[in-house]
GROMACS .gro file of C-alpha atoms in nm:
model
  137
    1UNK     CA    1  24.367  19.477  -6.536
    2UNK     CA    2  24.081  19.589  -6.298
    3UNK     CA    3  23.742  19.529  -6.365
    4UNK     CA    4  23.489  19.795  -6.223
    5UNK     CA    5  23.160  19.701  -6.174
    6UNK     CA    6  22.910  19.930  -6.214
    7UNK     CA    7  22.573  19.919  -6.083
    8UNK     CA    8  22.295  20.006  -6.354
    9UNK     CA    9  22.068  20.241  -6.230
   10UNK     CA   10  21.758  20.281  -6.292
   11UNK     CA   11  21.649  20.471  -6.611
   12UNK     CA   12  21.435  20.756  -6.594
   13UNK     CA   13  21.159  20.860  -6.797
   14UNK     CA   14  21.076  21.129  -6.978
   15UNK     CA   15  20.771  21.066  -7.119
   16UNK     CA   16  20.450  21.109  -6.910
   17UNK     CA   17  20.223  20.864  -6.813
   18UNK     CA   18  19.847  20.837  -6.877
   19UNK     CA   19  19.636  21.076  -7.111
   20UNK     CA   20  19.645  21.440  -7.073
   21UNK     CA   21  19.290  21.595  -7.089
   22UNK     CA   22  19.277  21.724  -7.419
   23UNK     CA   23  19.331  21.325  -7.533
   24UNK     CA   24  19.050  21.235  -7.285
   25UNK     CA   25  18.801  21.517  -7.435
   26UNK     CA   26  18.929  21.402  -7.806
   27UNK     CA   27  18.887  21.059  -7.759
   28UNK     CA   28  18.517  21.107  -7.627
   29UNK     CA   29  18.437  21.370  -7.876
   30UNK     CA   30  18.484  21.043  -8.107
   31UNK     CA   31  18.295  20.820  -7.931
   32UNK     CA   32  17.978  21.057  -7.928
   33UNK     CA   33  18.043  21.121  -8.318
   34UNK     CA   34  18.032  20.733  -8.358
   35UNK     CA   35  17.751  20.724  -8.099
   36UNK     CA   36  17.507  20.974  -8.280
   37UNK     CA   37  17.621  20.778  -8.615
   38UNK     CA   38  17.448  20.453  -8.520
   39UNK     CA   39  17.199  20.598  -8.323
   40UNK     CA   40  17.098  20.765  -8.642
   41UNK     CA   41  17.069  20.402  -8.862
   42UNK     CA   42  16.927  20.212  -8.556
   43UNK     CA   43  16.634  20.491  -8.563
   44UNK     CA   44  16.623  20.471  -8.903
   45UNK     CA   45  16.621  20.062  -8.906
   46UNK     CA   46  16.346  20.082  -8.666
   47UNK     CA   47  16.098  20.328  -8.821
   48UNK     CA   48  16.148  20.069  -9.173
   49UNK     CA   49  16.054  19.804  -8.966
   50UNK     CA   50  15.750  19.974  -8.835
   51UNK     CA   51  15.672  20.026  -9.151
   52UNK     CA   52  15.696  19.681  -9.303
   53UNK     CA   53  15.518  19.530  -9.064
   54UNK     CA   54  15.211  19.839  -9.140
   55UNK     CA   55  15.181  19.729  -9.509
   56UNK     CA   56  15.211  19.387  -9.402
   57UNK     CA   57  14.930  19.402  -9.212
   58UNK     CA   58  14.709  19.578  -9.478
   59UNK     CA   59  14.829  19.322  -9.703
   60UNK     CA   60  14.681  19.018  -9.548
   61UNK     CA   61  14.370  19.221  -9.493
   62UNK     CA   62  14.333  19.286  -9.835
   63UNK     CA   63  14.441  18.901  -9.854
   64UNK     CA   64  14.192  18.773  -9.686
   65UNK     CA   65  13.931  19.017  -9.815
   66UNK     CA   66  14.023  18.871 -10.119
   67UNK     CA   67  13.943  18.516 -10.027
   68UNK     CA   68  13.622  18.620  -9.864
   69UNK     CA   69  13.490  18.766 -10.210
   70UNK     CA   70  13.635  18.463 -10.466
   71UNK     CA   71  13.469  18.226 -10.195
   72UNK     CA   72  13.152  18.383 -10.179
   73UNK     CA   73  13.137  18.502 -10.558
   74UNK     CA   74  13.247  18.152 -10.664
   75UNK     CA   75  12.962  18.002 -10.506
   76UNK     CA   76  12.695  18.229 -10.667
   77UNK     CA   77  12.347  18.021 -10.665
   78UNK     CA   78  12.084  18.107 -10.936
   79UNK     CA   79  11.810  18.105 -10.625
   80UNK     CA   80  11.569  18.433 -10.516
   81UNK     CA   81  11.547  18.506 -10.139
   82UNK     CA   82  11.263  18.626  -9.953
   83UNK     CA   83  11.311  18.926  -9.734
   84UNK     CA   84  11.181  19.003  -9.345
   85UNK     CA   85  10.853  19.102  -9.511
   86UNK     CA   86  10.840  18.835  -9.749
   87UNK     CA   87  10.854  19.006 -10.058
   88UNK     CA   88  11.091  18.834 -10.331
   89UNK     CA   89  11.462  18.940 -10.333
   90UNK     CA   90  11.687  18.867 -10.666
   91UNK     CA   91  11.943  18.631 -10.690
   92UNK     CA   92  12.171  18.910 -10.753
   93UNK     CA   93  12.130  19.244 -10.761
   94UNK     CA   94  12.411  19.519 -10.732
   95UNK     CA   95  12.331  19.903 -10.644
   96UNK     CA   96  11.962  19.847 -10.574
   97UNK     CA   97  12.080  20.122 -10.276
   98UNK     CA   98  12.253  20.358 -10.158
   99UNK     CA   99  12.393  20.144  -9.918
  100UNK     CA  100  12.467  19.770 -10.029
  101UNK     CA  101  12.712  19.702 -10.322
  102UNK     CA  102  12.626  19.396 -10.420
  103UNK     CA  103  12.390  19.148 -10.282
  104UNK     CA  104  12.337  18.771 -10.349
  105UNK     CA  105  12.275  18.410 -10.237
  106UNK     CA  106  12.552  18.162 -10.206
  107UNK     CA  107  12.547  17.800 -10.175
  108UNK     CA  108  12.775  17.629  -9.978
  109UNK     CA  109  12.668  17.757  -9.578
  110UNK     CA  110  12.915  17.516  -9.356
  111UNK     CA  111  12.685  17.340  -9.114
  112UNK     CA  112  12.938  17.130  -8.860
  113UNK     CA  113  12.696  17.117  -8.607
  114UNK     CA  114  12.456  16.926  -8.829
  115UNK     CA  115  12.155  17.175  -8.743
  116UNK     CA  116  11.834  17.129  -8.926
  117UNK     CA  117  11.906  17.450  -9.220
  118UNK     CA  118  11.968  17.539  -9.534
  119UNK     CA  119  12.247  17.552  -9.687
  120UNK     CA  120  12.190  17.842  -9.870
  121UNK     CA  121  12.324  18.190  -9.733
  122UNK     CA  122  12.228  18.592  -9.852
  123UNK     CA  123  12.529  18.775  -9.832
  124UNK     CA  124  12.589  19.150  -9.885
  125UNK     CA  125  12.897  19.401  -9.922
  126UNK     CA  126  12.889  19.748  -9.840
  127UNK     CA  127  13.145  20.038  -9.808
  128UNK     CA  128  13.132  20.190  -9.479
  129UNK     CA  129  13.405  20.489  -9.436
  130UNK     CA  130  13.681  20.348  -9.696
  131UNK     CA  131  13.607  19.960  -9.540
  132UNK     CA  132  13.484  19.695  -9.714
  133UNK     CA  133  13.215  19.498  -9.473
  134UNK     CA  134  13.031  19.123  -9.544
  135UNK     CA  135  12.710  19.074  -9.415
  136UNK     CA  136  12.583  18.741  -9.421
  137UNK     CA  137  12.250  18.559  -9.294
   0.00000   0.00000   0.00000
């Protein structure tokens, strides 16, 4: 009996090793596919945001517009007002102009300071370009 002894050698291989180019250009013509993709909902994430926050915005204005007029309005006082000239001014007139709204006196003037005044304060509304503006004095 004889027992040969063979040395294994070292297998070779056939298959290549690494990515040939047309894998490479494949595998990134993917990846910009996927890029563009969610490039595409990020921009479109971002623009609903933008506008979101917009009509938020316009909401709390109109919020707080809102709050001005109930305040004021709420507060009516049955009470004439004198103007710069000293002629007599109704409690509450509406449209007297072209350019005031509404015009009236309102009780209820915060004085935190103490000062020696009235209470009492004339406030207007007018429309100026689409906005709604509150004069007071």
């Amino acid at each position: 009996m004889s027992l040969s002894c063979r040395q294994a050698q070292p297998r070779t291989r056939n298959a290549r090793a690494g990515f040939t180019l047309i894998e490479v250009l494949i595998a990134m013509a993917i990846f910009a596919v996927l890029s563009l993709l969610a490039y595409g909902g990020l921009n479109a994430v971002m623009e609903n945001k933008e506008q979101t926050a917009e009509a938020l915005h316009r909401l709390q204005q109109l919020q707080i517009t809102m709050t001005h007029l109930h305040r004021d309005i709420e507060q009516i006082t049955p009470r004439e007002a004198r103007d710069e000239l000293g002629g007599k001014l109704l409690s509450l007139s509406s449209g007297n102009s072209s350019e005031l709204l509404i015009e009236f006196t309102r009780n209820g003037w915060r004085n935190p300071a103490g000062l020696p005044r009235s209470h009492l304060q004339r406030v207007a509304y007018r429309l100026d370009d689409d906005e709604l503006i509150r004069i007071s004095w």
